[in-house]
mmCIF file of C-alpha atoms and ligand atoms in Angstrom:
data_model
loop_
_atom_site.group_PDB
_atom_site.id
_atom_site.type_symbol
_atom_site.label_atom_id
_atom_site.label_comp_id
_atom_site.label_asym_id
_atom_site.label_seq_id
_atom_site.Cartn_x
_atom_site.Cartn_y
_atom_site.Cartn_z
ATOM 1 C CA UNK Q 1 -195.283 73.785 94.744
ATOM 2 C CA UNK Q 2 -195.712 70.671 92.674
ATOM 3 C CA UNK Q 3 -198.163 72.552 90.461
ATOM 4 C CA UNK Q 4 -195.746 75.466 90.158
ATOM 5 C CA UNK Q 5 -192.928 73.555 88.508
ATOM 6 C CA UNK Q 6 -189.241 74.401 88.596
ATOM 7 C CA UNK Q 7 -187.766 76.369 85.689
ATOM 8 C CA UNK Q 8 -184.094 76.816 84.907
ATOM 9 C CA UNK Q 9 -183.171 80.348 83.884
ATOM 10 C CA UNK Q 10 -180.586 81.385 81.283
ATOM 11 C CA UNK Q 11 -179.592 84.993 80.680
ATOM 12 C CA UNK Q 12 -177.738 86.621 77.777
ATOM 13 C CA UNK Q 13 -175.737 89.407 79.379
ATOM 14 C CA UNK Q 14 -174.983 91.299 76.161
ATOM 15 C CA UNK Q 15 -175.462 90.864 72.448
ATOM 16 C CA UNK Q 16 -172.673 88.656 71.153
ATOM 17 C CA UNK Q 17 -172.602 86.435 74.269
ATOM 18 C CA UNK Q 18 -174.352 83.095 74.829
ATOM 19 C CA UNK Q 19 -177.111 82.596 77.344
ATOM 20 C CA UNK Q 20 -175.657 81.435 80.654
ATOM 21 C CA UNK Q 21 -177.421 79.483 83.388
ATOM 22 C CA UNK Q 22 -178.104 81.757 86.381
ATOM 23 C CA UNK Q 23 -180.407 79.747 88.637
ATOM 24 C CA UNK Q 24 -183.952 78.515 88.884
ATOM 25 C CA UNK Q 25 -187.402 79.562 90.025
ATOM 26 C CA UNK Q 26 -190.957 78.279 90.387
ATOM 27 C CA UNK Q 27 -193.786 79.447 88.148
ATOM 28 C CA UNK Q 28 -197.138 78.209 86.934
ATOM 29 C CA UNK Q 29 -196.326 78.587 83.226
ATOM 30 C CA UNK Q 30 -193.666 79.879 80.842
ATOM 31 C CA UNK Q 31 -194.980 83.423 80.708
ATOM 32 C CA UNK Q 32 -195.089 83.648 84.478
ATOM 33 C CA UNK Q 33 -191.601 82.127 84.642
ATOM 34 C CA UNK Q 34 -190.241 84.765 82.243
ATOM 35 C CA UNK Q 35 -191.680 87.593 84.310
ATOM 36 C CA UNK Q 36 -190.338 86.146 87.531
ATOM 37 C CA UNK Q 37 -186.947 85.611 85.889
ATOM 38 C CA UNK Q 38 -186.853 89.263 84.846
ATOM 39 C CA UNK Q 39 -187.610 90.423 88.395
ATOM 40 C CA UNK Q 40 -185.267 87.963 90.034
ATOM 41 C CA UNK Q 41 -182.242 87.791 87.767
ATOM 42 C CA UNK Q 42 -182.131 91.106 85.875
ATOM 43 C CA UNK Q 43 -182.822 93.791 88.486
ATOM 44 C CA UNK Q 44 -179.600 95.543 87.468
ATOM 45 C CA UNK Q 45 -179.734 95.183 83.710
ATOM 46 C CA UNK Q 46 -177.819 91.902 83.842
ATOM 47 C CA UNK Q 47 -179.419 90.735 80.635
ATOM 48 C CA UNK Q 48 -180.814 91.578 77.223
ATOM 49 C CA UNK Q 49 -182.525 88.213 76.739
ATOM 50 C CA UNK Q 50 -183.875 85.483 79.036
ATOM 51 C CA UNK Q 51 -184.655 81.804 78.426
ATOM 52 C CA UNK Q 52 -186.687 79.690 80.821
ATOM 53 C CA UNK Q 53 -186.715 75.908 80.476
ATOM 54 C CA UNK Q 54 -188.766 73.442 82.535
ATOM 55 C CA UNK Q 55 -186.156 71.760 84.745
ATOM 56 C CA UNK Q 56 -187.831 68.418 84.041
ATOM 57 C CA UNK Q 57 -187.057 68.764 80.314
ATOM 58 C CA UNK Q 58 -183.293 68.839 80.764
ATOM 59 C CA UNK Q 59 -181.354 65.646 80.109
ATOM 60 C CA UNK Q 60 -177.916 65.562 81.681
ATOM 61 C CA UNK Q 61 -174.885 63.303 81.600
ATOM 62 C CA UNK Q 62 -174.368 61.483 84.876
ATOM 63 C CA UNK Q 63 -171.391 62.594 86.952
ATOM 64 C CA UNK Q 64 -170.602 58.944 87.851
ATOM 65 C CA UNK Q 65 -169.779 58.065 84.281
ATOM 66 C CA UNK Q 66 -167.762 61.234 83.935
ATOM 67 C CA UNK Q 67 -164.590 59.279 83.163
ATOM 68 C CA UNK Q 68 -166.072 56.774 80.753
ATOM 69 C CA UNK Q 69 -168.289 59.358 79.119
ATOM 70 C CA UNK Q 70 -165.547 61.857 78.365
ATOM 71 C CA UNK Q 71 -162.752 59.295 77.960
ATOM 72 C CA UNK Q 72 -162.833 59.119 74.169
ATOM 73 C CA UNK Q 73 -161.413 62.644 73.988
ATOM 74 C CA UNK Q 74 -158.617 61.978 76.430
ATOM 75 C CA UNK Q 75 -156.113 60.226 74.145
ATOM 76 C CA UNK Q 76 -156.647 62.412 71.113
ATOM 77 C CA UNK Q 77 -154.105 65.111 71.735
ATOM 78 C CA UNK Q 78 -153.719 65.420 67.978
ATOM 79 C CA UNK Q 79 -156.935 67.422 68.022
ATOM 80 C CA UNK Q 80 -155.015 70.349 69.478
ATOM 81 C CA UNK Q 81 -152.750 72.541 67.349
ATOM 82 C CA UNK Q 82 -149.997 72.354 69.957
ATOM 83 C CA UNK Q 83 -149.555 68.657 69.037
ATOM 84 C CA UNK Q 84 -147.760 69.670 65.828
ATOM 85 C CA UNK Q 85 -144.200 70.967 65.847
ATOM 86 C CA UNK Q 86 -143.738 73.998 63.636
ATOM 87 C CA UNK Q 87 -140.393 74.382 61.857
ATOM 88 C CA UNK Q 88 -138.366 77.422 62.834
ATOM 89 C CA UNK Q 89 -139.313 80.549 60.930
ATOM 90 C CA UNK Q 90 -142.745 79.408 59.748
ATOM 91 C CA UNK Q 91 -145.368 81.989 60.673
ATOM 92 C CA UNK Q 92 -149.138 82.383 60.600
ATOM 93 C CA UNK Q 93 -149.620 78.613 60.904
ATOM 94 C CA UNK Z 1 -175.651 53.127 95.680
ATOM 95 C CA UNK Z 2 -175.676 50.932 98.783
ATOM 96 C CA UNK Z 3 -172.775 48.734 97.718
ATOM 97 C CA UNK Z 4 -170.146 49.565 100.384
ATOM 98 C CA UNK Z 5 -167.308 49.208 97.903
ATOM 99 C CA UNK Z 6 -168.893 51.774 95.638
ATOM 100 C CA UNK Z 7 -169.622 54.159 98.498
ATOM 101 C CA UNK Z 8 -166.004 53.959 99.579
ATOM 102 C CA UNK Z 9 -164.851 54.807 96.090
ATOM 103 C CA UNK Z 10 -167.327 57.670 95.995
ATOM 104 C CA UNK Z 11 -166.126 58.955 99.332
ATOM 105 C CA UNK Z 12 -162.494 58.830 98.167
ATOM 106 C CA UNK Z 13 -163.360 60.744 95.076
ATOM 107 C CA UNK Z 14 -165.354 63.313 97.048
ATOM 108 C CA UNK Z 15 -162.490 63.790 99.513
ATOM 109 C CA UNK Z 16 -160.025 64.218 96.653
ATOM 110 C CA UNK Z 17 -162.201 66.893 95.075
ATOM 111 C CA UNK Z 18 -162.473 68.769 98.363
ATOM 112 C CA UNK Z 19 -158.697 68.591 98.869
ATOM 113 C CA UNK Z 20 -158.112 69.830 95.322
ATOM 114 C CA UNK Z 21 -160.452 72.807 96.030
ATOM 115 C CA UNK Z 22 -162.795 71.599 93.306
ATOM 116 C CA UNK Z 23 -166.478 72.435 93.456
ATOM 117 C CA UNK Z 24 -169.097 69.814 94.232
ATOM 118 C CA UNK Z 25 -172.053 70.036 91.864
ATOM 119 C CA UNK Z 26 -175.686 68.959 92.405
ATOM 120 C CA UNK Z 27 -175.583 65.561 90.743
ATOM 121 C CA UNK Z 28 -172.262 64.512 92.299
ATOM 122 C CA UNK Z 29 -172.186 61.886 95.003
ATOM 123 C CA UNK Z 30 -171.779 63.507 98.415
ATOM 124 C CA UNK Z 31 -171.838 62.230 101.997
ATOM 125 C CA UNK Z 32 -175.272 62.467 103.609
ATOM 126 C CA UNK Z 33 -173.913 64.622 106.400
ATOM 127 C CA UNK Z 34 -172.470 67.089 103.878
ATOM 128 C CA UNK Z 35 -175.841 67.306 102.132
ATOM 129 C CA UNK Z 36 -177.700 67.745 105.443
ATOM 130 C CA UNK Z 37 -175.288 70.409 106.656
ATOM 131 C CA UNK Z 38 -175.659 72.359 103.438
ATOM 132 C CA UNK Z 39 -179.445 72.099 103.423
ATOM 133 C CA UNK Z 40 -179.572 73.333 107.002
ATOM 134 C CA UNK Z 41 -177.155 76.186 106.380
ATOM 135 C CA UNK Z 42 -178.542 77.345 103.023
ATOM 136 C CA UNK Z 43 -182.133 77.124 104.286
ATOM 137 C CA UNK Z 44 -181.300 79.114 107.401
ATOM 138 C CA UNK Z 45 -179.569 81.628 105.202
ATOM 139 C CA UNK Z 46 -182.538 81.856 102.810
ATOM 140 C CA UNK Z 47 -184.974 82.247 105.713
ATOM 141 C CA UNK Z 48 -182.794 85.061 107.119
ATOM 142 C CA UNK Z 49 -182.977 86.942 103.837
ATOM 143 C CA UNK Z 50 -186.759 86.899 103.677
ATOM 144 C CA UNK Z 51 -187.385 87.479 107.389
ATOM 145 C CA UNK Z 52 -184.789 90.244 107.115
ATOM 146 C CA UNK Z 53 -187.198 92.146 104.863
ATOM 147 C CA UNK Z 54 -189.464 92.852 107.845
ATOM 148 C CA UNK Z 55 -187.458 95.200 110.087
ATOM 149 C CA UNK Z 56 -186.717 97.477 107.138
ATOM 150 C CA UNK Z 57 -190.016 96.994 105.335
ATOM 151 C CA UNK Z 58 -191.460 98.540 108.474
ATOM 152 C CA UNK Z 59 -189.983 101.911 107.384
ATOM 153 C CA UNK Z 60 -190.874 101.975 103.690
ATOM 154 C CA UNK Z 61 -194.039 104.032 104.190
ATOM 155 C CA UNK Z 62 -192.247 106.372 106.575
ATOM 156 C CA UNK Z 63 -188.983 106.977 104.722
ATOM 157 C CA UNK Z 64 -188.072 110.664 105.027
ATOM 158 C CA UNK Z 65 -187.918 111.395 101.274
ATOM 159 C CA UNK Z 66 -188.947 109.910 97.964
ATOM 160 C CA UNK Z 67 -185.312 109.089 97.182
ATOM 161 C CA UNK Z 68 -184.795 107.270 100.481
ATOM 162 C CA UNK Z 69 -188.040 105.419 99.906
ATOM 163 C CA UNK Z 70 -187.040 104.277 96.400
ATOM 164 C CA UNK Z 71 -183.668 103.118 97.719
ATOM 165 C CA UNK Z 72 -185.236 101.246 100.625
ATOM 166 C CA UNK Z 73 -187.744 99.498 98.369
ATOM 167 C CA UNK Z 74 -184.883 98.405 96.089
ATOM 168 C CA UNK Z 75 -182.922 97.154 99.076
ATOM 169 C CA UNK Z 76 -185.808 95.181 100.537
ATOM 170 C CA UNK Z 77 -186.582 93.751 97.095
ATOM 171 C CA UNK Z 78 -182.955 92.621 96.834
ATOM 172 C CA UNK Z 79 -183.334 90.724 100.109
ATOM 173 C CA UNK Z 80 -186.329 88.883 98.665
ATOM 174 C CA UNK Z 81 -184.150 88.072 95.661
ATOM 175 C CA UNK Z 82 -181.367 86.786 97.911
ATOM 176 C CA UNK Z 83 -183.845 84.499 99.596
ATOM 177 C CA UNK Z 84 -184.931 83.148 96.231
ATOM 178 C CA UNK Z 85 -181.358 82.589 94.944
ATOM 179 C CA UNK Z 86 -180.695 80.620 98.103
ATOM 180 C CA UNK Z 87 -183.893 78.548 98.035
ATOM 181 C CA UNK Z 88 -182.958 77.761 94.448
ATOM 182 C CA UNK Z 89 -179.500 76.578 95.603
ATOM 183 C CA UNK Z 90 -181.051 74.493 98.412
ATOM 184 C CA UNK Z 91 -183.410 72.817 95.968
ATOM 185 C CA UNK Z 92 -180.459 71.434 93.997
ATOM 186 C CA UNK Z 93 -179.781 69.283 97.076
ATOM 187 C CA UNK Z 94 -183.111 67.525 96.669
ATOM 188 C CA UNK Z 95 -185.283 69.427 99.116
ATOM 189 C CA UNK Z 96 -188.473 71.220 98.040
ATOM 190 C CA UNK Z 97 -189.025 74.923 98.484
ATOM 191 C CA UNK Z 98 -192.449 74.424 100.038
ATOM 192 C CA UNK Z 99 -190.897 71.956 102.481
ATOM 193 C CA UNK Z 100 -188.380 74.577 103.590
ATOM 194 C CA UNK Z 101 -191.062 77.227 103.984
ATOM 195 C CA UNK Z 102 -193.113 74.809 106.077
ATOM 196 C CA UNK Z 103 -190.111 74.181 108.333
ATOM 197 C CA UNK Z 104 -189.648 77.917 108.769
ATOM 198 C CA UNK Z 105 -193.324 78.497 109.495
ATOM 199 C CA UNK Z 106 -193.379 75.673 112.024
ATOM 200 C CA UNK Z 107 -190.346 77.158 113.756
ATOM 201 C CA UNK Z 108 -188.309 74.046 113.015
ATOM 202 C CA UNK Z 109 -185.624 75.857 111.041
ATOM 203 C CA UNK Z 110 -183.952 79.033 112.183
ATOM 204 C CA UNK Z 111 -183.172 82.404 110.690
ATOM 205 C CA UNK Z 112 -180.556 84.872 111.874
ATOM 206 C CA UNK Z 113 -181.329 86.172 115.368
ATOM 207 C CA UNK Z 114 -180.467 89.725 114.388
ATOM 208 C CA UNK Z 115 -183.870 90.133 112.765
ATOM 209 C CA UNK Z 116 -185.598 89.654 116.091
ATOM 210 C CA UNK Z 117 -184.609 93.164 117.117
ATOM 211 C CA UNK Z 118 -187.035 96.023 116.413
ATOM 212 C CA UNK Z 119 -186.374 99.057 114.177
ATOM 213 C CA UNK Z 120 -187.622 101.872 116.377
ATOM 214 C CA UNK Z 121 -186.266 104.896 114.493
ATOM 215 C CA UNK Z 122 -185.371 105.786 110.897
ATOM 216 C CA UNK Z 123 -181.699 105.726 111.922
ATOM 217 C CA UNK Z 124 -182.096 101.975 112.496
ATOM 218 C CA UNK Z 125 -182.492 101.571 108.745
ATOM 219 C CA UNK Z 126 -179.072 103.206 108.430
ATOM 220 C CA UNK Z 127 -177.526 101.115 111.198
ATOM 221 C CA UNK Z 128 -178.908 97.910 109.696
ATOM 222 C CA UNK Z 129 -177.433 98.711 106.283
ATOM 223 C CA UNK Z 130 -174.076 99.693 107.703
ATOM 224 C CA UNK Z 131 -173.669 97.150 110.517
ATOM 225 C CA UNK Z 132 -176.001 94.239 109.769
ATOM 226 C CA UNK Z 133 -175.391 94.124 106.032
ATOM 227 C CA UNK Z 134 -171.733 94.887 106.768
ATOM 228 C CA UNK Z 135 -171.508 91.862 109.063
ATOM 229 C CA UNK Z 136 -173.378 89.781 106.509
ATOM 230 C CA UNK Z 137 -170.848 90.742 103.826
ATOM 231 C CA UNK Z 138 -167.955 89.804 106.109
ATOM 232 C CA UNK Z 139 -169.602 86.421 106.620
ATOM 233 C CA UNK Z 140 -170.552 85.940 103.000
ATOM 234 C CA UNK Z 141 -167.491 86.939 101.002
ATOM 235 C CA UNK Z 142 -165.636 83.745 102.027
ATOM 236 C CA UNK Z 143 -168.763 81.728 101.137
ATOM 237 C CA UNK Z 144 -168.215 82.713 97.500
ATOM 238 C CA UNK Z 145 -165.441 80.076 97.623
ATOM 239 C CA UNK Z 146 -167.584 77.468 99.376
ATOM 240 C CA UNK Z 147 -167.151 73.924 98.062
ATOM 241 C CA UNK Z 148 -170.762 73.547 96.940
ATOM 242 C CA UNK Z 149 -171.083 75.137 93.500
ATOM 243 C CA UNK Z 150 -174.695 76.406 93.531
ATOM 244 C CA UNK Z 151 -174.265 77.955 96.992
ATOM 245 C CA UNK Z 152 -170.991 79.629 96.013
ATOM 246 C CA UNK Z 153 -172.538 81.034 92.840
ATOM 247 C CA UNK Z 154 -175.554 82.379 94.722
ATOM 248 C CA UNK Z 155 -173.173 84.054 97.156
ATOM 249 C CA UNK Z 156 -171.300 85.794 94.339
ATOM 250 C CA UNK Z 157 -174.532 87.409 93.161
ATOM 251 C CA UNK Z 158 -175.562 88.270 96.695
ATOM 252 C CA UNK Z 159 -172.245 89.845 97.658
ATOM 253 C CA UNK Z 160 -172.329 92.127 94.610
ATOM 254 C CA UNK Z 161 -175.729 93.419 95.691
ATOM 255 C CA UNK Z 162 -174.842 93.692 99.370
ATOM 256 C CA UNK Z 163 -172.266 96.423 98.811
ATOM 257 C CA UNK Z 164 -175.092 98.745 97.771
ATOM 258 C CA UNK Z 165 -176.933 97.825 100.970
ATOM 259 C CA UNK Z 166 -173.995 98.652 103.175
ATOM 260 C CA UNK Z 167 -173.315 101.963 101.451
ATOM 261 C CA UNK Z 168 -176.891 103.184 101.514
ATOM 262 C CA UNK Z 169 -176.968 102.449 105.261
ATOM 263 C CA UNK Z 170 -173.720 104.311 105.817
ATOM 264 C CA UNK Z 171 -175.104 107.181 103.762
ATOM 265 C CA UNK Z 172 -178.205 107.438 105.975
ATOM 266 C CA UNK Z 173 -176.085 107.581 109.134
ATOM 267 C CA UNK Z 174 -173.601 110.005 107.578
ATOM 268 C CA UNK Z 175 -176.427 112.381 106.701
ATOM 269 C CA UNK Z 176 -178.034 112.132 110.144
ATOM 270 C CA UNK Z 177 -174.686 112.579 111.885
ATOM 271 C CA UNK Z 178 -174.321 115.904 110.045
ATOM 272 C CA UNK Z 179 -177.883 117.028 110.728
ATOM 273 C CA UNK Z 180 -179.504 118.635 113.745
ATOM 274 C CA UNK Z 181 -178.561 117.652 117.308
ATOM 275 C CA UNK Z 182 -181.658 115.480 117.485
ATOM 276 C CA UNK Z 183 -180.751 113.672 114.256
ATOM 277 C CA UNK Z 184 -177.201 113.166 115.455
ATOM 278 C CA UNK Z 185 -178.464 111.755 118.721
ATOM 279 C CA UNK Z 186 -180.845 109.452 116.871
ATOM 280 C CA UNK Z 187 -177.945 108.120 114.760
ATOM 281 C CA UNK Z 188 -175.743 107.565 117.808
ATOM 282 C CA UNK Z 189 -178.494 105.796 119.761
ATOM 283 C CA UNK Z 190 -179.138 103.533 116.837
ATOM 284 C CA UNK Z 191 -175.464 102.547 116.531
ATOM 285 C CA UNK Z 192 -175.486 101.941 120.286
ATOM 286 C CA UNK Z 193 -178.417 99.543 119.842
ATOM 287 C CA UNK Z 194 -177.074 97.616 116.845
ATOM 288 C CA UNK Z 195 -173.355 97.310 117.601
ATOM 289 C CA UNK Z 196 -173.531 94.334 119.975
ATOM 290 C CA UNK Z 197 -176.223 92.398 118.104
ATOM 291 C CA UNK Z 198 -174.187 92.789 114.907
ATOM 292 C CA UNK Z 199 -171.117 91.283 116.624
ATOM 293 C CA UNK Z 200 -173.319 88.350 117.656
ATOM 294 C CA UNK Z 201 -174.140 87.678 114.004
ATOM 295 C CA UNK Z 202 -170.862 85.763 113.662
ATOM 296 C CA UNK Z 203 -172.138 83.163 116.088
ATOM 297 C CA UNK Z 204 -170.795 81.938 119.420
ATOM 298 C CA UNK Z 205 -167.071 82.103 120.246
ATOM 299 C CA UNK Z 206 -164.918 79.437 118.579
ATOM 300 C CA UNK Z 207 -164.553 77.628 121.903
ATOM 301 C CA UNK Z 208 -168.322 76.929 121.868
ATOM 302 C CA UNK Z 209 -169.129 76.672 118.188
ATOM 303 C CA UNK Z 210 -170.565 73.246 117.440
ATOM 304 C CA UNK Z 211 -170.598 72.960 113.656
ATOM 305 C CA UNK Z 212 -167.447 74.806 112.739
ATOM 306 C CA UNK Z 213 -164.772 72.144 112.527
ATOM 307 C CA UNK Z 214 -166.516 69.797 110.118
ATOM 308 C CA UNK Z 215 -167.704 72.699 107.974
ATOM 309 C CA UNK Z 216 -164.127 73.944 107.719
ATOM 310 C CA UNK Z 217 -162.935 70.481 106.689
ATOM 311 C CA UNK Z 218 -165.564 70.423 103.942
ATOM 312 C CA UNK Z 219 -164.552 73.896 102.710
ATOM 313 C CA UNK Z 220 -168.023 75.180 103.476
ATOM 314 C CA UNK Z 221 -166.719 77.531 106.141
ATOM 315 C CA UNK Z 222 -163.360 79.204 105.514
ATOM 316 C CA UNK Z 223 -162.771 81.263 108.651
ATOM 317 C CA UNK Z 224 -163.821 80.787 112.244
ATOM 318 C CA UNK Z 225 -166.515 82.886 113.951
ATOM 319 C CA UNK Z 226 -163.918 84.764 115.992
ATOM 320 C CA UNK Z 227 -161.722 85.480 112.970
ATOM 321 C CA UNK Z 228 -164.670 86.941 111.071
ATOM 322 C CA UNK Z 229 -165.805 88.977 114.075
ATOM 323 C CA UNK Z 230 -162.321 90.453 114.355
ATOM 324 C CA UNK Z 231 -162.270 91.286 110.670
ATOM 325 C CA UNK Z 232 -165.622 93.059 111.048
ATOM 326 C CA UNK Z 233 -164.527 95.120 114.050
ATOM 327 C CA UNK Z 234 -161.328 96.137 112.247
ATOM 328 C CA UNK Z 235 -163.453 97.278 109.335
ATOM 329 C CA UNK Z 236 -166.072 99.316 111.215
ATOM 330 C CA UNK Z 237 -163.872 101.212 113.683
ATOM 331 C CA UNK Z 238 -162.411 103.610 111.088
ATOM 332 C CA UNK Z 239 -165.830 103.839 109.416
ATOM 333 C CA UNK Z 240 -167.396 104.912 112.728
ATOM 334 C CA UNK Z 241 -164.713 107.586 112.990
ATOM 335 C CA UNK Z 242 -165.598 108.832 109.517
ATOM 336 C CA UNK Z 243 -169.231 108.989 110.605
ATOM 337 C CA UNK Z 244 -168.259 110.940 113.692
ATOM 338 C CA UNK Z 245 -170.112 108.382 115.833
ATOM 339 C CA UNK Z 246 -168.799 106.194 118.641
ATOM 340 C CA UNK Z 247 -169.146 102.457 119.207
ATOM 341 C CA UNK Z 248 -170.552 101.512 122.619
ATOM 342 C CA UNK Z 249 -167.625 99.322 123.628
ATOM 343 C CA UNK Z 250 -165.323 100.527 126.400
ATOM 344 C CA UNK Z 251 -162.844 97.717 125.642
ATOM 345 C CA UNK Z 252 -162.326 98.917 122.090
ATOM 346 C CA UNK Z 253 -158.721 99.951 121.418
ATOM 347 C CA UNK Z 254 -156.010 99.405 118.845
ATOM 348 C CA UNK Z 255 -153.513 96.712 119.742
ATOM 349 C CA UNK Z 256 -150.220 97.451 117.993
ATOM 350 C CA UNK Z 257 -148.966 94.084 119.133
ATOM 351 C CA UNK Z 258 -151.762 92.109 117.449
ATOM 352 C CA UNK Z 259 -152.285 94.515 114.584
ATOM 353 C CA UNK Z 260 -156.025 94.411 115.342
ATOM 354 C CA UNK Z 261 -158.554 96.210 117.502
ATOM 355 C CA UNK Z 262 -159.248 94.686 120.894
ATOM 356 C CA UNK Z 263 -162.944 94.651 121.681
ATOM 357 C CA UNK Z 264 -165.376 93.558 124.378
ATOM 358 C CA UNK Z 265 -167.415 90.393 124.782
ATOM 359 C CA UNK Z 266 -171.016 90.426 123.577
ATOM 360 C CA UNK Z 267 -173.681 89.405 126.055
ATOM 361 C CA UNK Z 268 -173.917 85.735 125.101
ATOM 362 C CA UNK Z 269 -176.801 85.149 127.514
ATOM 363 C CA UNK Z 270 -178.836 87.646 125.549
ATOM 364 C CA UNK Z 271 -177.796 85.867 122.358
ATOM 365 C CA UNK Z 272 -178.995 82.515 123.732
ATOM 366 C CA UNK Z 273 -182.271 84.060 124.852
ATOM 367 C CA UNK Z 274 -182.981 85.502 121.405
ATOM 368 C CA UNK Z 275 -181.945 82.208 119.806
ATOM 369 C CA UNK Z 276 -184.415 80.367 122.043
ATOM 370 C CA UNK Z 277 -187.237 82.590 120.816
ATOM 371 C CA UNK Z 278 -187.295 85.148 123.600
ATOM 372 C CA UNK Z 279 -185.996 88.139 121.667
ATOM 373 C CA UNK Z 280 -188.069 91.307 121.363
ATOM 374 C CA UNK Z 281 -189.680 90.360 118.020
ATOM 375 C CA UNK Z 282 -189.364 86.577 117.508
ATOM 376 C CA UNK Z 283 -193.073 85.883 117.714
ATOM 377 C CA UNK Z 284 -194.060 88.898 115.662
ATOM 378 C CA UNK Z 285 -191.619 88.046 112.820
ATOM 379 C CA UNK Z 286 -192.806 84.488 112.421
ATOM 380 C CA UNK Z 287 -196.441 85.458 112.791
ATOM 381 C CA UNK Z 288 -196.063 88.095 110.100
ATOM 382 C CA UNK Z 289 -194.316 85.611 107.775
ATOM 383 C CA UNK Z 290 -197.086 83.034 108.194
ATOM 384 C CA UNK Z 291 -199.780 85.619 107.598
ATOM 385 C CA UNK Z 292 -198.013 86.936 104.491
ATOM 386 C CA UNK Z 293 -197.792 83.386 103.169
ATOM 387 C CA UNK Z 294 -201.447 82.649 103.863
ATOM 388 C CA UNK Z 295 -202.592 85.947 102.429
ATOM 389 C CA UNK Z 296 -200.569 85.229 99.297
ATOM 390 C CA UNK Z 297 -202.411 81.964 98.710
ATOM 391 C CA UNK Z 298 -204.923 83.594 96.339
ATOM 392 C CA UNK Z 299 -202.063 84.900 94.169
ATOM 393 C CA UNK Z 300 -200.585 81.429 93.798
ATOM 394 C CA UNK Z 301 -204.065 80.098 93.165
ATOM 395 C CA UNK Z 302 -204.697 82.727 90.479
ATOM 396 C CA UNK Z 303 -201.391 81.926 88.747
ATOM 397 C CA UNK Z 304 -202.305 78.242 88.660
ATOM 398 C CA UNK Z 305 -205.801 78.955 87.344
ATOM 399 C CA UNK Z 306 -204.436 81.278 84.675
ATOM 400 C CA UNK Z 307 -201.875 78.691 83.574
ATOM 401 C CA UNK Z 308 -204.536 75.973 83.389
ATOM 402 C CA UNK Z 309 -206.841 78.230 81.395
ATOM 403 C CA UNK Z 310 -204.216 79.192 78.836
ATOM 404 C CA UNK Z 311 -203.161 75.541 78.486
ATOM 405 C CA UNK Z 312 -206.802 74.647 77.757
ATOM 406 C CA UNK Z 313 -207.065 77.519 75.258
ATOM 407 C CA UNK Z 314 -203.926 76.324 73.469
ATOM 408 C CA UNK Z 315 -205.268 72.771 73.304
ATOM 409 C CA UNK Z 316 -208.570 74.000 71.888
ATOM 410 C CA UNK Z 317 -206.766 76.045 69.243
ATOM 411 C CA UNK Z 318 -204.560 73.131 68.184
HETATM 412 FE FE1 FE2 A 401 -179.177 89.927 101.624
HETATM 413 FE FE1 FE2 A 402 -178.542 93.049 102.379
#
């Protein structure tokens, strides 16, 4: 199915929610992919909006450099509110 | 990748993730044997879903009412969907969908033996939903916690849809069991036909199961064949009572001591025969699948031609 490329499918379950990855499928073009995605992933009204993206167009971080790649955030606990002590009695902070 | 030091580190990391009940995701390093096991299992599972459309598809044109027909079409369409979720999960392991279909068509990968039995009456559609989908659910619920992420996620979707399958089957039998004598008899005969094959769906007894131990260690399989079979029997006995039908197993009785139902031994010789290709419908199922694939070639061809044409149109317009 080299000429029916792989598409990744993202579905928005309800208004107010983001699109979430649900799986993939093969289709000849985007329109065909959207129709297949509707039949495959929203048979029970699971979505109000569908995105299809050619799998080949996705760039991803490599799991091997997981540590190095996400390291910079590891020692910056001061980015979280819980890092800061709040004096007794202070509210809404 | 071939540096032994690196592989060792990878293996350690993989083992630690498995121990910590973390999920393995497609781009993670994984042992070759883990990948091969998953491809084999997910492919076999996907093939079962699409071959499984045949025994029931056989009754779509003869369903006894418009409602039953609509329900059956929806059910069979779900099974096609299950197949596609699973092929999609298998593809994340680096194998192509067309490759897997070829292996199925060449008889080099299996599908569940249960689908090599014929559906001779309408009641069989009920018995399949209740017993076959019921057994599938028992098998599949633990797979929702399988260590391979895409497989586990596919199973979550599938399990949600399977409960409808089981209920509509039960509903068919419940209606027949409360119908005329002939309908009641038809329901009972169907349960008599499907009970033993559905027990076989959990695979050979633990003492003879070849893949189980490693799959358990990898958190692919969570419970042994015999444990799942027991769970299934415990589930269906009270349901059969509610149906007012009996299960064709003289050894079936409650064991207060074990807190489970005792039950008989399936005919494992029959199981082996069906597995080897000598079941009632093996040849017919595969033949039908190949023909369907070949006869669908023009549809795939048309989709490709249409896509090429609209690409050319877009280029011309630009
Ligand atoms: Fe299914
Ligand atoms: Fe099903």
